[in-house]
Amino acid sequence: MTQPDLQKEPETPATSEGVDDFATLIEAGKKGPSTKDFGGGALERQSISEQVANRIMAMIKSGNLKSGDRLPTEQQMGIAFGISRPPLREALKALTLMGVLESRQGGRYSVTDLSPSRLVAPFNVMLSVAEYDVHEHFEARALVDLELVRLSTERASPEMRQRILKLARDGRAFHDDPVAFRLLDIEFHQAINDGAGNALLSALAQGLYDVALDLRRTASNVPGVIEISVNQHCDVADAIMLRDADAAVNAYRTHLEHVRDTTIQSMSDPLS
Protein backbone atom coordinates (compact mmCIF):
# COMPACT_ATOMS: atom_id res chain seq x y z
CA MET A 1 0.00 0.00 0.00
CA THR A 2 1.29 3.40 -0.93
CA GLN A 3 0.96 6.00 1.79
CA PRO A 4 0.09 9.57 0.72
CA ASP A 5 2.78 12.14 1.35
CA LEU A 6 2.16 14.94 3.77
CA GLN A 7 1.38 18.11 1.87
CA LYS A 8 4.17 20.63 1.81
CA GLU A 9 4.29 22.50 5.10
CA PRO A 10 7.10 24.35 6.86
CA GLU A 11 9.02 21.80 8.88
CA THR A 12 9.36 22.39 12.60
CA PRO A 13 12.67 21.41 14.19
CA ALA A 14 12.18 18.14 16.04
CA THR A 15 13.27 19.40 19.41
CA SER A 16 10.08 18.90 21.46
CA GLU A 17 9.86 16.24 24.13
CA GLY A 18 9.14 12.84 22.63
CA VAL A 19 10.36 13.61 19.12
CA ASP A 20 13.59 11.66 19.62
CA ASP A 21 11.45 8.58 20.13
CA PHE A 22 10.21 9.04 16.57
CA ALA A 23 13.65 9.16 14.95
CA THR A 24 13.37 5.62 13.62
CA LEU A 25 9.86 6.32 12.40
CA ILE A 26 11.05 9.35 10.44
CA GLU A 27 13.54 7.15 8.62
CA ALA A 28 10.87 4.51 8.03
CA GLY A 29 8.56 7.19 6.66
CA LYS A 30 11.21 8.23 4.12
CA LYS A 31 11.63 4.64 2.96
CA GLY A 32 7.91 3.98 2.73
CA PRO A 33 5.81 1.39 4.53
CA SER A 34 7.00 -2.15 4.94
CA THR A 35 5.70 -5.26 6.63
CA LYS A 36 8.81 -5.44 8.77
CA ASP A 37 8.42 -1.86 10.01
CA PHE A 38 4.92 -2.59 11.18
CA GLY A 39 5.79 -5.82 12.97
CA GLY A 40 4.75 -8.45 10.45
CA GLY A 41 1.43 -9.77 9.24
CA ALA A 42 -0.69 -8.98 6.22
CA LEU A 43 -0.71 -5.25 6.83
CA GLU A 44 -1.46 -4.44 3.23
CA ARG A 45 -5.09 -5.10 4.16
CA GLN A 46 -5.00 -2.50 6.93
CA SER A 47 -5.87 1.13 6.45
CA ILE A 48 -3.17 3.74 6.87
CA SER A 49 -4.69 4.88 10.16
CA GLU A 50 -4.66 1.30 11.48
CA GLN A 51 -1.01 0.92 10.55
CA VAL A 52 -0.13 4.18 12.32
CA ALA A 53 -2.09 3.18 15.43
CA ASN A 54 -0.34 -0.20 15.48
CA ARG A 55 3.07 1.43 15.13
CA ILE A 56 2.41 3.79 18.06
CA MET A 57 1.15 0.83 20.12
CA ALA A 58 4.32 -1.09 19.23
CA MET A 59 6.43 1.82 20.51
CA ILE A 60 4.52 1.77 23.78
CA LYS A 61 4.88 -2.00 24.15
CA SER A 62 8.62 -1.81 23.46
CA GLY A 63 9.12 0.99 25.97
CA ASN A 64 10.08 3.65 23.42
CA LEU A 65 7.01 5.52 24.61
CA LYS A 66 6.04 5.41 28.26
CA SER A 67 3.28 6.76 30.48
CA GLY A 68 3.38 10.55 30.53
CA ASP A 69 5.45 10.92 27.33
CA ARG A 70 4.18 13.70 25.08
CA LEU A 71 3.95 12.90 21.39
CA PRO A 72 5.34 15.24 18.74
CA THR A 73 3.06 17.67 16.95
CA GLU A 74 0.75 16.38 14.24
CA GLN A 75 3.02 17.99 11.67
CA GLN A 76 6.08 16.19 13.00
CA MET A 77 4.28 12.86 13.20
CA GLY A 78 2.98 13.35 9.67
CA ILE A 79 6.56 13.79 8.50
CA ALA A 80 7.69 10.74 10.46
CA PHE A 81 4.99 8.49 9.02
CA GLY A 82 4.91 10.08 5.57
CA ILE A 83 1.16 10.62 5.64
CA SER A 84 -1.35 13.46 5.58
CA ARG A 85 -3.20 14.63 8.64
CA PRO A 86 -6.64 12.97 8.17
CA PRO A 87 -5.47 9.34 8.63
CA LEU A 88 -3.08 10.46 11.39
CA ARG A 89 -5.92 12.14 13.27
CA GLU A 90 -8.07 9.05 12.80
CA ALA A 91 -5.35 6.91 14.39
CA LEU A 92 -4.88 9.33 17.29
CA LYS A 93 -8.63 9.44 17.88
CA ALA A 94 -8.83 5.64 17.96
CA LEU A 95 -5.99 5.40 20.48
CA THR A 96 -7.67 8.08 22.59
CA LEU A 97 -10.94 6.15 22.62
CA MET A 98 -8.97 3.07 23.68
CA GLY A 99 -7.59 4.95 26.67
CA VAL A 100 -4.01 4.77 25.41
CA LEU A 101 -3.59 8.45 24.54
CA GLU A 102 -5.12 11.64 25.89
CA SER A 103 -5.30 15.05 24.30
CA ARG A 104 -3.73 17.90 26.21
CA GLN A 105 -3.99 21.66 25.80
CA GLY A 106 -2.47 22.88 22.57
CA GLY A 107 -3.53 19.77 20.69
CA ARG A 108 -0.58 17.64 21.79
CA TYR A 109 -1.22 14.02 22.71
CA SER A 110 0.44 12.14 25.55
CA VAL A 111 0.51 8.54 26.69
CA THR A 112 -1.91 7.92 29.57
CA ASP A 113 -1.06 6.15 32.80
CA LEU A 114 -2.20 2.95 31.02
CA SER A 115 -3.98 1.83 34.19
CA PRO A 116 -6.35 -1.14 33.83
CA SER A 117 -9.34 0.96 34.84
CA ARG A 118 -8.60 3.50 32.10
CA LEU A 119 -7.99 0.87 29.43
CA VAL A 120 -11.18 -0.99 30.32
CA ALA A 121 -13.35 2.15 30.39
CA PRO A 122 -14.22 1.97 26.65
CA PHE A 123 -15.12 -1.70 27.20
CA ASN A 124 -17.54 -0.66 29.96
CA VAL A 125 -19.17 1.94 27.72
CA MET A 126 -19.56 -0.61 24.94
CA LEU A 127 -21.27 -3.03 27.29
CA SER A 128 -23.57 -0.38 28.71
CA VAL A 129 -24.94 0.63 25.30
CA ALA A 130 -25.00 -2.78 23.62
CA GLU A 131 -28.21 -4.78 23.35
CA TYR A 132 -28.28 -6.79 26.55
CA ASP A 133 -28.08 -10.57 26.38
CA VAL A 134 -28.32 -12.09 29.85
CA HIS A 135 -26.82 -15.43 28.79
CA GLU A 136 -23.79 -13.84 27.11
CA HIS A 137 -23.37 -11.59 30.13
CA PHE A 138 -23.23 -14.37 32.67
CA GLU A 139 -21.16 -16.59 30.40
CA ALA A 140 -18.57 -13.79 30.35
CA ARG A 141 -18.87 -13.26 34.11
CA ALA A 142 -18.28 -16.96 34.70
CA LEU A 143 -15.08 -16.93 32.65
CA VAL A 144 -13.65 -13.90 34.45
CA ASP A 145 -15.10 -14.19 37.95
CA LEU A 146 -14.42 -17.89 38.47
CA GLU A 147 -10.75 -17.41 37.61
CA LEU A 148 -10.55 -14.50 40.06
CA VAL A 149 -12.08 -16.69 42.77
CA ARG A 150 -9.52 -19.38 42.07
CA LEU A 151 -6.65 -16.89 42.13
CA SER A 152 -7.98 -15.26 45.31
CA THR A 153 -8.12 -18.65 47.02
CA GLU A 154 -4.48 -19.22 46.11
CA ARG A 155 -3.06 -15.71 46.60
CA ALA A 156 -5.10 -13.70 49.09
CA SER A 157 -3.29 -12.70 52.28
CA PRO A 158 -4.69 -13.84 55.67
CA GLU A 159 -5.94 -10.29 56.24
CA MET A 160 -7.73 -10.23 52.90
CA ARG A 161 -9.30 -13.64 53.57
CA GLN A 162 -10.62 -12.34 56.86
CA ARG A 163 -12.10 -9.32 55.11
CA ILE A 164 -13.84 -11.53 52.54
CA LEU A 165 -15.28 -13.69 55.32
CA LYS A 166 -16.43 -10.70 57.36
CA LEU A 167 -18.15 -9.07 54.40
CA ALA A 168 -19.94 -12.34 53.61
CA ARG A 169 -21.18 -12.80 57.17
CA ASP A 170 -22.10 -9.15 57.63
CA GLY A 171 -24.63 -9.62 54.87
CA ARG A 172 -26.82 -11.57 57.29
CA ALA A 173 -27.86 -8.27 58.84
CA PHE A 174 -29.27 -7.00 55.55
CA HIS A 175 -31.79 -9.64 54.49
CA ASP A 176 -34.50 -6.97 54.55
CA ASP A 177 -32.42 -4.00 53.42
CA PRO A 178 -31.75 -4.25 49.68
CA VAL A 179 -29.89 -0.93 49.44
CA ALA A 180 -27.48 -1.80 52.25
CA PHE A 181 -26.97 -5.29 50.82
CA ARG A 182 -26.12 -3.94 47.37
CA LEU A 183 -23.44 -1.72 48.88
CA LEU A 184 -22.03 -4.68 50.80
CA ASP A 185 -22.26 -6.89 47.72
CA ILE A 186 -19.99 -4.56 45.77
CA GLU A 187 -17.41 -4.63 48.56
CA PHE A 188 -17.57 -8.42 48.84
CA HIS A 189 -16.93 -9.03 45.16
CA GLN A 190 -14.22 -6.38 45.03
CA ALA A 191 -12.48 -7.96 48.00
CA ILE A 192 -12.33 -11.26 46.13
CA ASN A 193 -10.97 -9.48 43.06
CA ASP A 194 -8.36 -7.66 45.16
CA GLY A 195 -7.28 -10.92 46.71
CA ALA A 196 -6.60 -12.38 43.27
CA GLY A 197 -3.82 -9.86 42.66
CA ASN A 198 -4.58 -9.27 38.99
CA ALA A 199 -5.59 -5.67 38.33
CA LEU A 200 -6.63 -6.18 34.71
CA LEU A 201 -8.89 -9.15 35.45
CA SER A 202 -10.32 -7.19 38.36
CA ALA A 203 -11.13 -4.25 36.10
CA LEU A 204 -12.80 -6.56 33.60
CA ALA A 205 -14.83 -8.15 36.38
CA GLN A 206 -15.95 -4.74 37.63
CA GLY A 207 -17.04 -3.77 34.13
CA LEU A 208 -19.08 -6.95 33.81
CA TYR A 209 -20.54 -6.48 37.30
CA ASP A 210 -21.80 -3.03 36.32
CA VAL A 211 -23.79 -4.36 33.36
CA ALA A 212 -27.57 -4.54 33.84
CA LEU A 213 -27.46 -3.26 37.42
CA ASP A 214 -31.01 -1.96 37.10
CA LEU A 215 -32.30 -5.49 36.55
CA ARG A 216 -30.35 -6.87 39.50
CA ARG A 217 -31.53 -3.98 41.65
CA THR A 218 -35.09 -5.07 40.91
CA ALA A 219 -34.25 -8.70 41.64
CA SER A 220 -32.75 -7.85 45.03
CA ASN A 221 -36.11 -6.45 46.13
CA VAL A 222 -37.79 -9.85 45.74
CA PRO A 223 -38.29 -11.47 49.17
CA GLY A 224 -35.80 -14.26 49.88
CA VAL A 225 -33.34 -13.38 47.11
CA ILE A 226 -30.89 -11.56 49.37
CA GLU A 227 -30.90 -14.33 51.98
CA ILE A 228 -29.96 -16.89 49.34
CA SER A 229 -27.18 -14.65 48.03
CA VAL A 230 -25.79 -14.08 51.52
CA ASN A 231 -25.67 -17.82 52.22
CA GLN A 232 -23.86 -18.35 48.94
CA HIS A 233 -21.40 -15.58 49.77
CA CYS A 234 -20.64 -17.37 53.03
CA ASP A 235 -20.06 -20.65 51.20
CA VAL A 236 -17.56 -18.94 48.88
CA ALA A 237 -15.82 -17.16 51.76
CA ASP A 238 -15.57 -20.33 53.84
CA ALA A 239 -13.91 -22.17 50.95
CA ILE A 240 -11.48 -19.30 50.40
CA MET A 241 -10.58 -19.38 54.10
CA LEU A 242 -9.85 -23.09 53.76
CA ARG A 243 -7.82 -22.48 50.57
CA ASP A 244 -10.06 -24.94 48.76
CA ALA A 245 -10.10 -23.51 45.25
CA ASP A 246 -12.41 -26.12 43.75
CA ALA A 247 -15.00 -25.65 46.48
CA ALA A 248 -14.76 -21.86 46.19
CA VAL A 249 -15.22 -21.97 42.41
CA ASN A 250 -18.17 -24.35 42.65
CA ALA A 251 -19.84 -22.21 45.34
CA TYR A 252 -19.31 -19.07 43.27
CA ARG A 253 -20.69 -20.75 40.17
CA THR A 254 -23.84 -21.62 42.10
CA HIS A 255 -24.07 -17.98 43.19
CA LEU A 256 -23.71 -16.71 39.61
CA GLU A 257 -26.43 -19.08 38.46
CA HIS A 258 -28.71 -17.72 41.18
CA VAL A 259 -27.99 -14.13 40.14
CA ARG A 260 -28.53 -15.01 36.49
CA ASP A 261 -31.84 -16.75 37.14
CA THR A 262 -33.21 -13.93 39.29
CA THR A 263 -32.09 -11.44 36.64
CA ILE A 264 -34.01 -13.38 33.99
CA GLN A 265 -37.03 -13.42 36.30
CA SER A 266 -36.80 -9.64 36.63
CA MET A 267 -36.71 -9.28 32.85
CA SER A 268 -39.87 -11.33 32.42
CA ASP A 269 -41.76 -9.80 35.34
CA PRO A 270 -44.16 -7.17 33.94
CA LEU A 271 -44.05 -5.35 37.28
CA SER A 272 -40.27 -4.94 37.24
Coordinates of C-alpha atoms in Angstrom, one line a residue:
M1 CA 0.0 0.0 0.0
T2 CA 1.3 3.4 -0.9
Q3 CA 1.0 6.0 1.8
P4 CA 0.1 9.6 0.7
D5 CA 2.8 12.1 1.3
L6 CA 2.2 14.9 3.8
Q7 CA 1.4 18.1 1.9
K8 CA 4.2 20.6 1.8
E9 CA 4.3 22.5 5.1
P10 CA 7.1 24.4 6.9
E11 CA 9.0 21.8 8.9
T12 CA 9.4 22.4 12.6
P13 CA 12.7 21.4 14.2
A14 CA 12.2 18.1 16.0
T15 CA 13.3 19.4 19.4
S16 CA 10.1 18.9 21.5
E17 CA 9.9 16.2 24.1
G18 CA 9.1 12.8 22.6
V19 CA 10.4 13.6 19.1
D20 CA 13.6 11.7 19.6
D21 CA 11.5 8.6 20.1
F22 CA 10.2 9.0 16.6
A23 CA 13.7 9.2 14.9
T24 CA 13.4 5.6 13.6
L25 CA 9.9 6.3 12.4
I26 CA 11.0 9.4 10.4
E27 CA 13.5 7.1 8.6
A28 CA 10.9 4.5 8.0
G29 CA 8.6 7.2 6.7
K30 CA 11.2 8.2 4.1
K31 CA 11.6 4.6 3.0
G32 CA 7.9 4.0 2.7
P33 CA 5.8 1.4 4.5
S34 CA 7.0 -2.2 4.9
T35 CA 5.7 -5.3 6.6
K36 CA 8.8 -5.4 8.8
D37 CA 8.4 -1.9 10.0
F38 CA 4.9 -2.6 11.2
G39 CA 5.8 -5.8 13.0
G40 CA 4.7 -8.5 10.4
G41 CA 1.4 -9.8 9.2
A42 CA -0.7 -9.0 6.2
L43 CA -0.7 -5.3 6.8
E44 CA -1.5 -4.4 3.2
R45 CA -5.1 -5.1 4.2
Q46 CA -5.0 -2.5 6.9
S47 CA -5.9 1.1 6.5
I48 CA -3.2 3.7 6.9
S49 CA -4.7 4.9 10.2
E50 CA -4.7 1.3 11.5
Q51 CA -1.0 0.9 10.5
V52 CA -0.1 4.2 12.3
A53 CA -2.1 3.2 15.4
N54 CA -0.3 -0.2 15.5
R55 CA 3.1 1.4 15.1
I56 CA 2.4 3.8 18.1
M57 CA 1.2 0.8 20.1
A58 CA 4.3 -1.1 19.2
M59 CA 6.4 1.8 20.5
I60 CA 4.5 1.8 23.8
K61 CA 4.9 -2.0 24.1
S62 CA 8.6 -1.8 23.5
G63 CA 9.1 1.0 26.0
N64 CA 10.1 3.7 23.4
L65 CA 7.0 5.5 24.6
K66 CA 6.0 5.4 28.3
S67 CA 3.3 6.8 30.5
G68 CA 3.4 10.6 30.5
D69 CA 5.4 10.9 27.3
R70 CA 4.2 13.7 25.1
L71 CA 3.9 12.9 21.4
P72 CA 5.3 15.2 18.7
T73 CA 3.1 17.7 16.9
E74 CA 0.7 16.4 14.2
Q75 CA 3.0 18.0 11.7
Q76 CA 6.1 16.2 13.0
M77 CA 4.3 12.9 13.2
G78 CA 3.0 13.4 9.7
I79 CA 6.6 13.8 8.5
A80 CA 7.7 10.7 10.5
F81 CA 5.0 8.5 9.0
G82 CA 4.9 10.1 5.6
I83 CA 1.2 10.6 5.6
S84 CA -1.3 13.5 5.6
R85 CA -3.2 14.6 8.6
P86 CA -6.6 13.0 8.2
P87 CA -5.5 9.3 8.6
L88 CA -3.1 10.5 11.4
R89 CA -5.9 12.1 13.3
E90 CA -8.1 9.0 12.8
A91 CA -5.3 6.9 14.4
L92 CA -4.9 9.3 17.3
K93 CA -8.6 9.4 17.9
A94 CA -8.8 5.6 18.0
L95 CA -6.0 5.4 20.5
T96 CA -7.7 8.1 22.6
L97 CA -10.9 6.1 22.6
M98 CA -9.0 3.1 23.7
G99 CA -7.6 4.9 26.7
V100 CA -4.0 4.8 25.4
L101 CA -3.6 8.5 24.5
E102 CA -5.1 11.6 25.9
S103 CA -5.3 15.1 24.3
R104 CA -3.7 17.9 26.2
Q105 CA -4.0 21.7 25.8
G106 CA -2.5 22.9 22.6
G107 CA -3.5 19.8 20.7
R108 CA -0.6 17.6 21.8
Y109 CA -1.2 14.0 22.7
S110 CA 0.4 12.1 25.5
V111 CA 0.5 8.5 26.7
T112 CA -1.9 7.9 29.6
D113 CA -1.1 6.2 32.8
L114 CA -2.2 2.9 31.0
S115 CA -4.0 1.8 34.2
P116 CA -6.3 -1.1 33.8
S117 CA -9.3 1.0 34.8
R118 CA -8.6 3.5 32.1
L119 CA -8.0 0.9 29.4
V120 CA -11.2 -1.0 30.3
A121 CA -13.4 2.2 30.4
P122 CA -14.2 2.0 26.7
F123 CA -15.1 -1.7 27.2
N124 CA -17.5 -0.7 30.0
V125 CA -19.2 1.9 27.7
M126 CA -19.6 -0.6 24.9
L127 CA -21.3 -3.0 27.3
S128 CA -23.6 -0.4 28.7
V129 CA -24.9 0.6 25.3
A130 CA -25.0 -2.8 23.6
E131 CA -28.2 -4.8 23.4
Y132 CA -28.3 -6.8 26.6
D133 CA -28.1 -10.6 26.4
V134 CA -28.3 -12.1 29.9
H135 CA -26.8 -15.4 28.8
E136 CA -23.8 -13.8 27.1
H137 CA -23.4 -11.6 30.1
F138 CA -23.2 -14.4 32.7
E139 CA -21.2 -16.6 30.4
A140 CA -18.6 -13.8 30.3
R141 CA -18.9 -13.3 34.1
A142 CA -18.3 -17.0 34.7
L143 CA -15.1 -16.9 32.6
V144 CA -13.7 -13.9 34.5
D145 CA -15.1 -14.2 38.0
L146 CA -14.4 -17.9 38.5
E147 CA -10.8 -17.4 37.6
L148 CA -10.6 -14.5 40.1
V149 CA -12.1 -16.7 42.8
R150 CA -9.5 -19.4 42.1
L151 CA -6.7 -16.9 42.1
S152 CA -8.0 -15.3 45.3
T153 CA -8.1 -18.6 47.0
E154 CA -4.5 -19.2 46.1
R155 CA -3.1 -15.7 46.6
A156 CA -5.1 -13.7 49.1
S157 CA -3.3 -12.7 52.3
P158 CA -4.7 -13.8 55.7
E159 CA -5.9 -10.3 56.2
M160 CA -7.7 -10.2 52.9
R161 CA -9.3 -13.6 53.6
Q162 CA -10.6 -12.3 56.9
R163 CA -12.1 -9.3 55.1
I164 CA -13.8 -11.5 52.5
L165 CA -15.3 -13.7 55.3
K166 CA -16.4 -10.7 57.4
L167 CA -18.2 -9.1 54.4
A168 CA -19.9 -12.3 53.6
R169 CA -21.2 -12.8 57.2
D170 CA -22.1 -9.1 57.6
G171 CA -24.6 -9.6 54.9
R172 CA -26.8 -11.6 57.3
A173 CA -27.9 -8.3 58.8
F174 CA -29.3 -7.0 55.5
H175 CA -31.8 -9.6 54.5
D176 CA -34.5 -7.0 54.6
D177 CA -32.4 -4.0 53.4
P178 CA -31.8 -4.2 49.7
V179 CA -29.9 -0.9 49.4
A180 CA -27.5 -1.8 52.2
F181 CA -27.0 -5.3 50.8
R182 CA -26.1 -3.9 47.4
L183 CA -23.4 -1.7 48.9
L184 CA -22.0 -4.7 50.8
D185 CA -22.3 -6.9 47.7
I186 CA -20.0 -4.6 45.8
E187 CA -17.4 -4.6 48.6
F188 CA -17.6 -8.4 48.8
H189 CA -16.9 -9.0 45.2
Q190 CA -14.2 -6.4 45.0
A191 CA -12.5 -8.0 48.0
I192 CA -12.3 -11.3 46.1
N193 CA -11.0 -9.5 43.1
D194 CA -8.4 -7.7 45.2
G195 CA -7.3 -10.9 46.7
A196 CA -6.6 -12.4 43.3
G197 CA -3.8 -9.9 42.7
N198 CA -4.6 -9.3 39.0
A199 CA -5.6 -5.7 38.3
L200 CA -6.6 -6.2 34.7
L201 CA -8.9 -9.1 35.4
S202 CA -10.3 -7.2 38.4
A203 CA -11.1 -4.3 36.1
L204 CA -12.8 -6.6 33.6
A205 CA -14.8 -8.2 36.4
Q206 CA -15.9 -4.7 37.6
G207 CA -17.0 -3.8 34.1
L208 CA -19.1 -7.0 33.8
Y209 CA -20.5 -6.5 37.3
D210 CA -21.8 -3.0 36.3
V211 CA -23.8 -4.4 33.4
A212 CA -27.6 -4.5 33.8
L213 CA -27.5 -3.3 37.4
D214 CA -31.0 -2.0 37.1
L215 CA -32.3 -5.5 36.5
R216 CA -30.3 -6.9 39.5
R217 CA -31.5 -4.0 41.6
T218 CA -35.1 -5.1 40.9
A219 CA -34.2 -8.7 41.6
S220 CA -32.7 -7.8 45.0
N221 CA -36.1 -6.4 46.1
V222 CA -37.8 -9.8 45.7
P223 CA -38.3 -11.5 49.2
G224 CA -35.8 -14.3 49.9
V225 CA -33.3 -13.4 47.1
I226 CA -30.9 -11.6 49.4
E227 CA -30.9 -14.3 52.0
I228 CA -30.0 -16.9 49.3
S229 CA -27.2 -14.6 48.0
V230 CA -25.8 -14.1 51.5
N231 CA -25.7 -17.8 52.2
Q232 CA -23.9 -18.3 48.9
H233 CA -21.4 -15.6 49.8
C234 CA -20.6 -17.4 53.0
D235 CA -20.1 -20.6 51.2
V236 CA -17.6 -18.9 48.9
A237 CA -15.8 -17.2 51.8
D238 CA -15.6 -20.3 53.8
A239 CA -13.9 -22.2 50.9
I240 CA -11.5 -19.3 50.4
M241 CA -10.6 -19.4 54.1
L242 CA -9.8 -23.1 53.8
R243 CA -7.8 -22.5 50.6
D244 CA -10.1 -24.9 48.8
A245 CA -10.1 -23.5 45.3
D246 CA -12.4 -26.1 43.7
A247 CA -15.0 -25.6 46.5
A248 CA -14.8 -21.9 46.2
V249 CA -15.2 -22.0 42.4
N250 CA -18.2 -24.3 42.7
A251 CA -19.8 -22.2 45.3
Y252 CA -19.3 -19.1 43.3
R253 CA -20.7 -20.8 40.2
T254 CA -23.8 -21.6 42.1
H255 CA -24.1 -18.0 43.2
L256 CA -23.7 -16.7 39.6
E257 CA -26.4 -19.1 38.5
H258 CA -28.7 -17.7 41.2
V259 CA -28.0 -14.1 40.1
R260 CA -28.5 -15.0 36.5
D261 CA -31.8 -16.8 37.1
T262 CA -33.2 -13.9 39.3
T263 CA -32.1 -11.4 36.6
I264 CA -34.0 -13.4 34.0
Q265 CA -37.0 -13.4 36.3
S266 CA -36.8 -9.6 36.6
M267 CA -36.7 -9.3 32.9
S268 CA -39.9 -11.3 32.4
D269 CA -41.8 -9.8 35.3
P270 CA -44.2 -7.2 33.9
L271 CA -44.0 -5.4 37.3
S272 CA -40.3 -4.9 37.2

